Amino acid sequence: MDDGRSLAKSTEQTPSDDNEPQSQVTADSQFESEELGRRWELLTEYIRQARADMQSSSDSYDESLLKLSGGALALSLAFIKDIVPLKDAHYMWMLFVSWLAFAICILCVIASYRLSADVQEPSIEDARKMYFGADGDESPHDLAKNKRLGRKRKALTFCNNFSGASFVAGFLLTILFVIINVLQVVRK
């Protein structure tokens, strides 16, 4: 008589059948865990190196611009005081515009310090997403945040480029001013 036991027996797995899928799942889990660990190490190393590189290059660039701009301002003031008196100087507008350019350079460098910090942190989150994948669709809040971040990145790029351009403009105007006025003094 069939009371359902034969059906239950035929659908049950034997111990040897049961071990094979579990060992495959365990091996897959271990592989995924090792892969996850390797990705985490890569991400951590990437973040460490990216921060170090960004900080080093940014510090060098900004420090150079600040020192050179400050030094150029000081030299131009000394030039006016000691070499060509203000009352005898020609093309004073060049000197004033060069001072303005150096001041703009310094202000842009200071602004870039703040913007750099704002931009750097989300870049690390982007790296996490690259190594581990995104957590689904972006919410409207994330989209707005990314839009603001994009504007900050553009502002940072502008500050970096404009500070360099301001320094070059200030430097060239100061050199022209000095050359013109030294030639005037020599001709007298």
mmCIF file with all atom_site columns, N, CA and C in Angstrom, residues 11-79:
data_model
loop_
_atom_site.group_PDB
_atom_site.id
_atom_site.type_symbol
_atom_site.label_atom_id
_atom_site.label_alt_id
_atom_site.label_comp_id
_atom_site.label_asym_id
_atom_site.label_entity_id
_atom_site.label_seq_id
_atom_site.pdbx_PDB_ins_code
_atom_site.Cartn_x
_atom_site.Cartn_y
_atom_site.Cartn_z
_atom_site.occupancy
_atom_site.B_iso_or_equiv
_atom_site.pdbx_formal_charge
_atom_site.auth_seq_id
_atom_site.auth_comp_id
_atom_site.auth_asym_id
_atom_site.auth_atom_id
_atom_site.pdbx_PDB_model_num
ATOM 1   N N  . THR A 1 11 ? 11.906 12.107  -3.079 1.00 0.00 ? 11 THR A N  1
ATOM 2   C CA . THR A 1 11 ? 12.268 13.523  -3.151 1.00 0.00 ? 11 THR A CA 1
ATOM 3   C C  . THR A 1 11 ? 13.358 13.898  -2.164 1.00 0.00 ? 11 THR A C  1
ATOM 4   N N  . GLU A 1 12 ? 13.636 13.071  -1.174 1.00 0.00 ? 12 GLU A N  1
ATOM 5   C CA . GLU A 1 12 ? 14.701 13.364  -0.213 1.00 0.00 ? 12 GLU A CA 1
ATOM 6   C C  . GLU A 1 12 ? 16.047 13.155  -0.878 1.00 0.00 ? 12 GLU A C  1
ATOM 7   N N  . GLN A 1 13 ? 17.019 13.936  -0.453 1.00 0.00 ? 13 GLN A N  1
ATOM 8   C CA . GLN A 1 13 ? 18.366 13.771  -0.978 1.00 0.00 ? 13 GLN A CA 1
ATOM 9   C C  . GLN A 1 13 ? 19.138 12.859  -0.056 1.00 0.00 ? 13 GLN A C  1
ATOM 10  N N  . THR A 1 14 ? 19.986 12.107  -0.653 1.00 0.00 ? 14 THR A N  1
ATOM 11  C CA . THR A 1 14 ? 20.851 11.250  0.153  1.00 0.00 ? 14 THR A CA 1
ATOM 12  C C  . THR A 1 14 ? 21.960 12.106  0.713  1.00 0.00 ? 14 THR A C  1
ATOM 13  N N  . PRO A 1 15 ? 22.617 11.657  1.778  1.00 0.00 ? 15 PRO A N  1
ATOM 14  C CA . PRO A 1 15 ? 23.688 12.447  2.359  1.00 0.00 ? 15 PRO A CA 1
ATOM 15  C C  . PRO A 1 15 ? 24.781 12.805  1.358  1.00 0.00 ? 15 PRO A C  1
ATOM 16  N N  . SER A 1 16 ? 25.087 11.941  0.411  1.00 0.00 ? 16 SER A N  1
ATOM 17  C CA . SER A 1 16 ? 26.151 12.265  -0.543 1.00 0.00 ? 16 SER A CA 1
ATOM 18  C C  . SER A 1 16 ? 25.692 13.357  -1.504 1.00 0.00 ? 16 SER A C  1
ATOM 19  N N  . ASP A 1 17 ? 24.399 13.366  -1.891 1.00 0.00 ? 17 ASP A N  1
ATOM 20  C CA . ASP A 1 17 ? 23.877 14.418  -2.753 1.00 0.00 ? 17 ASP A CA 1
ATOM 21  C C  . ASP A 1 17 ? 23.827 15.749  -2.016 1.00 0.00 ? 17 ASP A C  1
ATOM 22  N N  . ASP A 1 18 ? 23.550 15.726  -0.722 1.00 0.00 ? 18 ASP A N  1
ATOM 23  C CA . ASP A 1 18 ? 23.403 16.926  0.079  1.00 0.00 ? 18 ASP A CA 1
ATOM 24  C C  . ASP A 1 18 ? 24.738 17.649  0.268  1.00 0.00 ? 18 ASP A C  1
ATOM 25  N N  . ASN A 1 19 ? 25.829 16.949  0.412  1.00 0.00 ? 19 ASN A N  1
ATOM 26  C CA . ASN A 1 19 ? 27.132 17.559  0.670  1.00 0.00 ? 19 ASN A CA 1
ATOM 27  C C  . ASN A 1 19 ? 27.681 18.290  -0.548 1.00 0.00 ? 19 ASN A C  1
ATOM 28  N N  . GLU A 1 20 ? 27.432 17.799  -1.724 1.00 0.00 ? 20 GLU A N  1
ATOM 29  C CA . GLU A 1 20 ? 28.003 18.397  -2.920 1.00 0.00 ? 20 GLU A CA 1
ATOM 30  C C  . GLU A 1 20 ? 27.535 19.836  -3.141 1.00 0.00 ? 20 GLU A C  1
ATOM 31  N N  . PRO A 1 21 ? 26.245 20.138  -3.115 1.00 0.00 ? 21 PRO A N  1
ATOM 32  C CA . PRO A 1 21 ? 25.837 21.539  -3.302 1.00 0.00 ? 21 PRO A CA 1
ATOM 33  C C  . PRO A 1 21 ? 26.315 22.444  -2.174 1.00 0.00 ? 21 PRO A C  1
ATOM 34  N N  . GLN A 1 22 ? 26.322 21.970  -0.937 1.00 0.00 ? 22 GLN A N  1
ATOM 35  C CA . GLN A 1 22 ? 26.775 22.793  0.178  1.00 0.00 ? 22 GLN A CA 1
ATOM 36  C C  . GLN A 1 22 ? 28.247 23.139  0.036  1.00 0.00 ? 22 GLN A C  1
ATOM 37  N N  . SER A 1 23 ? 29.069 22.186  -0.372 1.00 0.00 ? 23 SER A N  1
ATOM 38  C CA . SER A 1 23 ? 30.493 22.471  -0.521 1.00 0.00 ? 23 SER A CA 1
ATOM 39  C C  . SER A 1 23 ? 30.722 23.449  -1.661 1.00 0.00 ? 23 SER A C  1
ATOM 40  N N  . GLN A 1 24 ? 29.902 23.366  -2.709 1.00 0.00 ? 24 GLN A N  1
ATOM 41  C CA . GLN A 1 24 ? 30.008 24.324  -3.823 1.00 0.00 ? 24 GLN A CA 1
ATOM 42  C C  . GLN A 1 24 ? 29.624 25.716  -3.340 1.00 0.00 ? 24 GLN A C  1
ATOM 43  N N  . VAL A 1 25 ? 28.543 25.818  -2.555 1.00 0.00 ? 25 VAL A N  1
ATOM 44  C CA . VAL A 1 25 ? 28.111 27.103  -2.016 1.00 0.00 ? 25 VAL A CA 1
ATOM 45  C C  . VAL A 1 25 ? 29.174 27.663  -1.092 1.00 0.00 ? 25 VAL A C  1
ATOM 46  N N  . THR A 1 26 ? 29.768 26.813  -0.255 1.00 0.00 ? 26 THR A N  1
ATOM 47  C CA . THR A 1 26 ? 30.816 27.260  0.661  1.00 0.00 ? 26 THR A CA 1
ATOM 48  C C  . THR A 1 26 ? 32.024 27.753  -0.113 1.00 0.00 ? 26 THR A C  1
ATOM 49  N N  . ALA A 1 27 ? 32.428 27.063  -1.153 1.00 0.00 ? 27 ALA A N  1
ATOM 50  C CA . ALA A 1 27 ? 33.575 27.490  -1.968 1.00 0.00 ? 27 ALA A CA 1
ATOM 51  C C  . ALA A 1 27 ? 33.265 28.807  -2.671 1.00 0.00 ? 27 ALA A C  1
ATOM 52  N N  . ASP A 1 28 ? 32.048 28.942  -3.198 1.00 0.00 ? 28 ASP A N  1
ATOM 53  C CA . ASP A 1 28 ? 31.660 30.186  -3.848 1.00 0.00 ? 28 ASP A CA 1
ATOM 54  C C  . ASP A 1 28 ? 31.656 31.339  -2.844 1.00 0.00 ? 28 ASP A C  1
ATOM 55  N N  . SER A 1 29 ? 31.136 31.090  -1.658 1.00 0.00 ? 29 SER A N  1
ATOM 56  C CA . SER A 1 29 ? 31.103 32.123  -0.624 1.00 0.00 ? 29 SER A CA 1
ATOM 57  C C  . SER A 1 29 ? 32.504 32.531  -0.219 1.00 0.00 ? 29 SER A C  1
ATOM 58  N N  . GLN A 1 30 ? 33.382 31.550  -0.089 1.00 0.00 ? 30 GLN A N  1
ATOM 59  C CA . GLN A 1 30 ? 34.761 31.848  0.284  1.00 0.00 ? 30 GLN A CA 1
ATOM 60  C C  . GLN A 1 30 ? 35.444 32.654  -0.823 1.00 0.00 ? 30 GLN A C  1
ATOM 61  N N  . PHE A 1 31 ? 35.208 32.278  -2.079 1.00 0.00 ? 31 PHE A N  1
ATOM 62  C CA . PHE A 1 31 ? 35.776 33.022  -3.200 1.00 0.00 ? 31 PHE A CA 1
ATOM 63  C C  . PHE A 1 31 ? 35.255 34.458  -3.212 1.00 0.00 ? 31 PHE A C  1
ATOM 64  N N  . GLU A 1 32 ? 33.938 34.625  -3.006 1.00 0.00 ? 32 GLU A N  1
ATOM 65  C CA . GLU A 1 32 ? 33.350 35.962  -2.971 1.00 0.00 ? 32 GLU A CA 1
ATOM 66  C C  . GLU A 1 32 ? 33.907 36.767  -1.810 1.00 0.00 ? 32 GLU A C  1
ATOM 67  N N  . SER A 1 33 ? 34.103 36.126  -0.675 1.00 0.00 ? 33 SER A N  1
ATOM 68  C CA . SER A 1 33 ? 34.664 36.806  0.484  1.00 0.00 ? 33 SER A CA 1
ATOM 69  C C  . SER A 1 33 ? 36.106 37.239  0.215  1.00 0.00 ? 33 SER A C  1
ATOM 70  N N  . GLU A 1 34 ? 36.890 36.353  -0.398 1.00 0.00 ? 34 GLU A N  1
ATOM 71  C CA . GLU A 1 34 ? 38.267 36.698  -0.730 1.00 0.00 ? 34 GLU A CA 1
ATOM 72  C C  . GLU A 1 34 ? 38.306 37.812  -1.775 1.00 0.00 ? 34 GLU A C  1
ATOM 73  N N  . GLU A 1 35 ? 37.415 37.737  -2.757 1.00 0.00 ? 35 GLU A N  1
ATOM 74  C CA . GLU A 1 35 ? 37.337 38.775  -3.789 1.00 0.00 ? 35 GLU A CA 1
ATOM 75  C C  . GLU A 1 35 ? 36.936 40.103  -3.163 1.00 0.00 ? 35 GLU A C  1
ATOM 76  N N  . LEU A 1 36 ? 35.996 40.071  -2.257 1.00 0.00 ? 36 LEU A N  1
ATOM 77  C CA . LEU A 1 36 ? 35.568 41.278  -1.563 1.00 0.00 ? 36 LEU A CA 1
ATOM 78  C C  . LEU A 1 36 ? 36.722 41.865  -0.753 1.00 0.00 ? 36 LEU A C  1
ATOM 79  N N  . GLY A 1 37 ? 37.461 41.012  -0.081 1.00 0.00 ? 37 GLY A N  1
ATOM 80  C CA . GLY A 1 37 ? 38.624 41.467  0.690  1.00 0.00 ? 37 GLY A CA 1
ATOM 81  C C  . GLY A 1 37 ? 39.688 42.080  -0.203 1.00 0.00 ? 37 GLY A C  1
ATOM 82  N N  . ARG A 1 38 ? 39.916 41.459  -1.360 1.00 0.00 ? 38 ARG A N  1
ATOM 83  C CA . ARG A 1 38 ? 40.903 41.984  -2.305 1.00 0.00 ? 38 ARG A CA 1
ATOM 84  C C  . ARG A 1 38 ? 40.451 43.340  -2.836 1.00 0.00 ? 38 ARG A C  1
ATOM 85  N N  . ARG A 1 39 ? 39.171 43.468  -3.144 1.00 0.00 ? 39 ARG A N  1
ATOM 86  C CA . ARG A 1 39 ? 38.649 44.752  -3.625 1.00 0.00 ? 39 ARG A CA 1
ATOM 87  C C  . ARG A 1 39 ? 38.769 45.827  -2.550 1.00 0.00 ? 39 ARG A C  1
ATOM 88  N N  . TRP A 1 40 ? 38.484 45.439  -1.327 1.00 0.00 ? 40 TRP A N  1
ATOM 89  C CA . TRP A 1 40 ? 38.583 46.402  -0.218 1.00 0.00 ? 40 TRP A CA 1
ATOM 90  C C  . TRP A 1 40 ? 40.022 46.882  -0.068 1.00 0.00 ? 40 TRP A C  1
ATOM 91  N N  . GLU A 1 41 ? 40.977 45.975  -0.154 1.00 0.00 ? 41 GLU A N  1
ATOM 92  C CA . GLU A 1 41 ? 42.389 46.361  -0.076 1.00 0.00 ? 41 GLU A CA 1
ATOM 93  C C  . GLU A 1 41 ? 42.766 47.286  -1.225 1.00 0.00 ? 41 GLU A C  1
ATOM 94  N N  . LEU A 1 42 ? 42.300 46.976  -2.435 1.00 0.00 ? 42 LEU A N  1
ATOM 95  C CA . LEU A 1 42 ? 42.582 47.829  -3.585 1.00 0.00 ? 42 LEU A CA 1
ATOM 96  C C  . LEU A 1 42 ? 41.975 49.216  -3.405 1.00 0.00 ? 42 LEU A C  1
ATOM 97  N N  . LEU A 1 43 ? 40.739 49.258  -2.929 1.00 0.00 ? 43 LEU A N  1
ATOM 98  C CA . LEU A 1 43 ? 40.080 50.533  -2.687 1.00 0.00 ? 43 LEU A CA 1
ATOM 99  C C  . LEU A 1 43 ? 40.834 51.347  -1.645 1.00 0.00 ? 43 LEU A C  1
ATOM 100 N N  . THR A 1 44 ? 41.197 50.714  -0.558 1.00 0.00 ? 44 THR A N  1
ATOM 101 C CA . THR A 1 44 ? 41.908 51.402  0.510  1.00 0.00 ? 44 THR A CA 1
ATOM 102 C C  . THR A 1 44 ? 43.235 51.963  0.007  1.00 0.00 ? 44 THR A C  1
ATOM 103 N N  . GLU A 1 45 ? 43.965 51.169  -0.750 1.00 0.00 ? 45 GLU A N  1
ATOM 104 C CA . GLU A 1 45 ? 45.238 51.627  -1.304 1.00 0.00 ? 45 GLU A CA 1
ATOM 105 C C  . GLU A 1 45 ? 45.015 52.759  -2.307 1.00 0.00 ? 45 GLU A C  1
ATOM 106 N N  . TYR A 1 46 ? 43.994 52.628  -3.132 1.00 0.00 ? 46 TYR A N  1
ATOM 107 C CA . TYR A 1 46 ? 43.683 53.678  -4.104 1.00 0.00 ? 46 TYR A CA 1
ATOM 108 C C  . TYR A 1 46 ? 43.372 54.989  -3.390 1.00 0.00 ? 46 TYR A C  1
ATOM 109 N N  . ILE A 1 47 ? 42.547 54.932  -2.373 1.00 0.00 ? 47 ILE A N  1
ATOM 110 C CA . ILE A 1 47 ? 42.167 56.139  -1.629 1.00 0.00 ? 47 ILE A CA 1
ATOM 111 C C  . ILE A 1 47 ? 43.389 56.762  -0.967 1.00 0.00 ? 47 ILE A C  1
ATOM 112 N N  . ARG A 1 48 ? 44.203 55.941  -0.353 1.00 0.00 ? 48 ARG A N  1
ATOM 113 C CA . ARG A 1 48 ? 45.399 56.450  0.322  1.00 0.00 ? 48 ARG A CA 1
ATOM 114 C C  . ARG A 1 48 ? 46.320 57.142  -0.673 1.00 0.00 ? 48 ARG A C  1
ATOM 115 N N  . GLN A 1 49 ? 46.569 56.499  -1.786 1.00 0.00 ? 49 GLN A N  1
ATOM 116 C CA . GLN A 1 49 ? 47.470 57.060  -2.783 1.00 0.00 ? 49 GLN A CA 1
ATOM 117 C C  . GLN A 1 49 ? 46.866 58.299  -3.446 1.00 0.00 ? 49 GLN A C  1
ATOM 118 N N  . ALA A 1 50 ? 45.570 58.253  -3.736 1.00 0.00 ? 50 ALA A N  1
ATOM 119 C CA . ALA A 1 50 ? 44.901 59.401  -4.362 1.00 0.00 ? 50 ALA A CA 1
ATOM 120 C C  . ALA A 1 50 ? 44.954 60.616  -3.443 1.00 0.00 ? 50 ALA A C  1
ATOM 121 N N  . ARG A 1 51 ? 44.681 60.398  -2.177 1.00 0.00 ? 51 ARG A N  1
ATOM 122 C CA . ARG A 1 51 ? 44.748 61.519  -1.226 1.00 0.00 ? 51 ARG A CA 1
ATOM 123 C C  . ARG A 1 51 ? 46.153 62.078  -1.113 1.00 0.00 ? 51 ARG A C  1
ATOM 124 N N  . ALA A 1 52 ? 47.127 61.203  -1.039 1.00 0.00 ? 52 ALA A N  1
ATOM 125 C CA . ALA A 1 52 ? 48.516 61.655  -0.926 1.00 0.00 ? 52 ALA A CA 1
ATOM 126 C C  . ALA A 1 52 ? 48.943 62.424  -2.173 1.00 0.00 ? 52 ALA A C  1
ATOM 127 N N  . ASP A 1 53 ? 48.603 61.900  -3.341 1.00 0.00 ? 53 ASP A N  1
ATOM 128 C CA . ASP A 1 53 ? 48.970 62.570  -4.591 1.00 0.00 ? 53 ASP A CA 1
ATOM 129 C C  . ASP A 1 53 ? 48.275 63.917  -4.736 1.00 0.00 ? 53 ASP A C  1
ATOM 130 N N  . MET A 1 54 ? 46.980 63.934  -4.471 1.00 0.00 ? 54 MET A N  1
ATOM 131 C CA . MET A 1 54 ? 46.229 65.187  -4.589 1.00 0.00 ? 54 MET A CA 1
ATOM 132 C C  . MET A 1 54 ? 46.753 66.223  -3.610 1.00 0.00 ? 54 MET A C  1
ATOM 133 N N  . GLN A 1 55 ? 46.994 65.791  -2.406 1.00 0.00 ? 55 GLN A N  1
ATOM 134 C CA . GLN A 1 55 ? 47.452 66.723  -1.388 1.00 0.00 ? 55 GLN A CA 1
ATOM 135 C C  . GLN A 1 55 ? 48.826 67.278  -1.734 1.00 0.00 ? 55 GLN A C  1
ATOM 136 N N  . SER A 1 56 ? 49.712 66.413  -2.175 1.00 0.00 ? 56 SER A N  1
ATOM 137 C CA . SER A 1 56 ? 51.071 66.837  -2.505 1.00 0.00 ? 56 SER A CA 1
ATOM 138 C C  . SER A 1 56 ? 51.092 67.823  -3.661 1.00 0.00 ? 56 SER A C  1
ATOM 139 N N  . SER A 1 57 ? 50.392 67.502  -4.736 1.00 0.00 ? 57 SER A N  1
ATOM 140 C CA . SER A 1 57 ? 50.413 68.399  -5.894 1.00 0.00 ? 57 SER A CA 1
ATOM 141 C C  . SER A 1 57 ? 49.694 69.707  -5.604 1.00 0.00 ? 57 SER A C  1
ATOM 142 N N  . SER A 1 58 ? 48.598 69.626  -4.911 1.00 0.00 ? 58 SER A N  1
ATOM 143 C CA . SER A 1 58 ? 47.856 70.832  -4.566 1.00 0.00 ? 58 SER A CA 1
ATOM 144 C C  . SER A 1 58 ? 48.660 71.722  -3.630 1.00 0.00 ? 58 SER A C  1
ATOM 145 N N  . ASP A 1 59 ? 49.275 71.122  -2.636 1.00 0.00 ? 59 ASP A N  1
ATOM 146 C CA . ASP A 1 59 ? 50.093 71.891  -1.699 1.00 0.00 ? 59 ASP A CA 1
ATOM 147 C C  . ASP A 1 59 ? 51.254 72.573  -2.408 1.00 0.00 ? 59 ASP A C  1
ATOM 148 N N  . SER A 1 60 ? 51.925 71.848  -3.283 1.00 0.00 ? 60 SER A N  1
ATOM 149 C CA . SER A 1 60 ? 53.070 72.416  -3.996 1.00 0.00 ? 60 SER A CA 1
ATOM 150 C C  . SER A 1 60 ? 52.644 73.582  -4.881 1.00 0.00 ? 60 SER A C  1
ATOM 151 N N  . TYR A 1 61 ? 51.585 73.384  -5.630 1.00 0.00 ? 61 TYR A N  1
ATOM 152 C CA . TYR A 1 61 ? 51.091 74.427  -6.530 1.00 0.00 ? 61 TYR A CA 1
ATOM 153 C C  . TYR A 1 61 ? 50.658 75.663  -5.746 1.00 0.00 ? 61 TYR A C  1
ATOM 154 N N  . ASP A 1 62 ? 49.818 75.448  -4.752 1.00 0.00 ? 62 ASP A N  1
ATOM 155 C CA . ASP A 1 62 ? 49.302 76.566  -3.972 1.00 0.00 ? 62 ASP A CA 1
ATOM 156 C C  . ASP A 1 62 ? 50.406 77.282  -3.206 1.00 0.00 ? 62 ASP A C  1
ATOM 157 N N  . GLU A 1 63 ? 51.304 76.508  -2.616 1.00 0.00 ? 63 GLU A N  1
ATOM 158 C CA . GLU A 1 63 ? 52.404 77.105  -1.862 1.00 0.00 ? 63 GLU A CA 1
ATOM 159 C C  . GLU A 1 63 ? 53.297 77.938  -2.778 1.00 0.00 ? 63 GLU A C  1
ATOM 160 N N  . SER A 1 64 ? 53.570 77.424  -3.953 1.00 0.00 ? 64 SER A N  1
ATOM 161 C CA . SER A 1 64 ? 54.400 78.166  -4.906 1.00 0.00 ? 64 SER A CA 1
ATOM 162 C C  . SER A 1 64 ? 53.734 79.475  -5.312 1.00 0.00 ? 64 SER A C  1
ATOM 163 N N  . LEU A 1 65 ? 52.448 79.410  -5.628 1.00 0.00 ? 65 LEU A N  1
ATOM 164 C CA . LEU A 1 65 ? 51.741 80.632  -6.026 1.00 0.00 ? 65 LEU A CA 1
ATOM 165 C C  . LEU A 1 65 ? 51.687 81.656  -4.897 1.00 0.00 ? 65 LEU A C  1
ATOM 166 N N  . LEU A 1 66 ? 51.440 81.189  -3.683 1.00 0.00 ? 66 LEU A N  1
ATOM 167 C CA . LEU A 1 66 ? 51.382 82.117  -2.548 1.00 0.00 ? 66 LEU A CA 1
ATOM 168 C C  . LEU A 1 66 ? 52.736 82.779  -2.305 1.00 0.00 ? 66 LEU A C  1
ATOM 169 N N  . LYS A 1 67 ? 53.787 81.974  -2.296 1.00 0.00 ? 67 LYS A N  1
ATOM 170 C CA . LYS A 1 67 ? 55.124 82.539  -2.060 1.00 0.00 ? 67 LYS A CA 1
ATOM 171 C C  . LYS A 1 67 ? 55.541 83.490  -3.168 1.00 0.00 ? 67 LYS A C  1
ATOM 172 N N  . LEU A 1 68 ? 55.325 83.067  -4.402 1.00 0.00 ? 68 LEU A N  1
ATOM 173 C CA . LEU A 1 68 ? 55.736 83.905  -5.524 1.00 0.00 ? 68 LEU A CA 1
ATOM 174 C C  . LEU A 1 68 ? 54.911 85.193  -5.603 1.00 0.00 ? 68 LEU A C  1
ATOM 175 N N  . SER A 1 69 ? 53.614 85.097  -5.364 1.00 0.00 ? 69 SER A N  1
ATOM 176 C CA . SER A 1 69 ? 52.770 86.297  -5.399 1.00 0.00 ? 69 SER A CA 1
ATOM 177 C C  . SER A 1 69 ? 53.138 87.260  -4.278 1.00 0.00 ? 69 SER A C  1
ATOM 178 N N  . GLY A 1 70 ? 53.306 86.721  -3.084 1.00 0.00 ? 70 GLY A N  1
ATOM 179 C CA . GLY A 1 70 ? 53.704 87.559  -1.958 1.00 0.00 ? 70 GLY A CA 1
ATOM 180 C C  . GLY A 1 70 ? 55.071 88.191  -2.174 1.00 0.00 ? 70 GLY A C  1
ATOM 181 N N  . GLY A 1 71 ? 55.985 87.399  -2.709 1.00 0.00 ? 71 GLY A N  1
ATOM 182 C CA . GLY A 1 71 ? 57.326 87.922  -2.987 1.00 0.00 ? 71 GLY A CA 1
ATOM 183 C C  . GLY A 1 71 ? 57.306 88.983  -4.075 1.00 0.00 ? 71 GLY A C  1
ATOM 184 N N  . ALA A 1 72 ? 56.516 88.768  -5.106 1.00 0.00 ? 72 ALA A N  1
ATOM 185 C CA . ALA A 1 72 ? 56.425 89.746  -6.191 1.00 0.00 ? 72 ALA A CA 1
ATOM 186 C C  . ALA A 1 72 ? 55.808 91.049  -5.690 1.00 0.00 ? 72 ALA A C  1
ATOM 187 N N  . LEU A 1 73 ? 54.819 90.954  -4.828 1.00 0.00 ? 73 LEU A N  1
ATOM 188 C CA . LEU A 1 73 ? 54.246 92.173  -4.241 1.00 0.00 ? 73 LEU A CA 1
ATOM 189 C C  . LEU A 1 73 ? 55.297 92.933  -3.440 1.00 0.00 ? 73 LEU A C  1
ATOM 190 N N  . ALA A 1 74 ? 56.028 92.199  -2.626 1.00 0.00 ? 74 ALA A N  1
ATOM 191 C CA . ALA A 1 74 ? 57.068 92.838  -1.814 1.00 0.00 ? 74 ALA A CA 1
ATOM 192 C C  . ALA A 1 74 ? 58.151 93.478  -2.687 1.00 0.00 ? 74 ALA A C  1
ATOM 193 N N  . LEU A 1 75 ? 58.580 92.773  -3.730 1.00 0.00 ? 75 LEU A N  1
ATOM 194 C CA . LEU A 1 75 ? 59.608 93.319  -4.620 1.00 0.00 ? 75 LEU A CA 1
ATOM 195 C C  . LEU A 1 75 ? 59.125 94.560  -5.363 1.00 0.00 ? 75 LEU A C  1
ATOM 196 N N  . SER A 1 76 ? 57.879 94.532  -5.796 1.00 0.00 ? 76 SER A N  1
ATOM 197 C CA . SER A 1 76 ? 57.365 95.698  -6.520 1.00 0.00 ? 76 SER A CA 1
ATOM 198 C C  . SER A 1 76 ? 57.238 96.903  -5.593 1.00 0.00 ? 76 SER A C  1
ATOM 199 N N  . LEU A 1 77 ? 56.884 96.663  -4.354 1.00 0.00 ? 77 LEU A N  1
ATOM 200 C CA . LEU A 1 77 ? 56.830 97.768  -3.386 1.00 0.00 ? 77 LEU A CA 1
ATOM 201 C C  . LEU A 1 77 ? 58.232 98.321  -3.114 1.00 0.00 ? 77 LEU A C  1
ATOM 202 N N  . ALA A 1 78 ? 59.201 97.419  -2.987 1.00 0.00 ? 78 ALA A N  1
ATOM 203 C CA . ALA A 1 78 ? 60.586 97.854  -2.775 1.00 0.00 ? 78 ALA A CA 1
ATOM 204 C C  . ALA A 1 78 ? 61.101 98.625  -3.986 1.00 0.00 ? 78 ALA A C  1
ATOM 205 N N  . PHE A 1 79 ? 60.735 98.174  -5.162 1.00 0.00 ? 79 PHE A N  1
ATOM 206 C CA . PHE A 1 79 ? 61.164 98.847  -6.379 1.00 0.00 ? 79 PHE A CA 1
ATOM 207 C C  . PHE A 1 79 ? 60.678 100.285 -6.390 1.00 0.00 ? 79 PHE A C  1
#
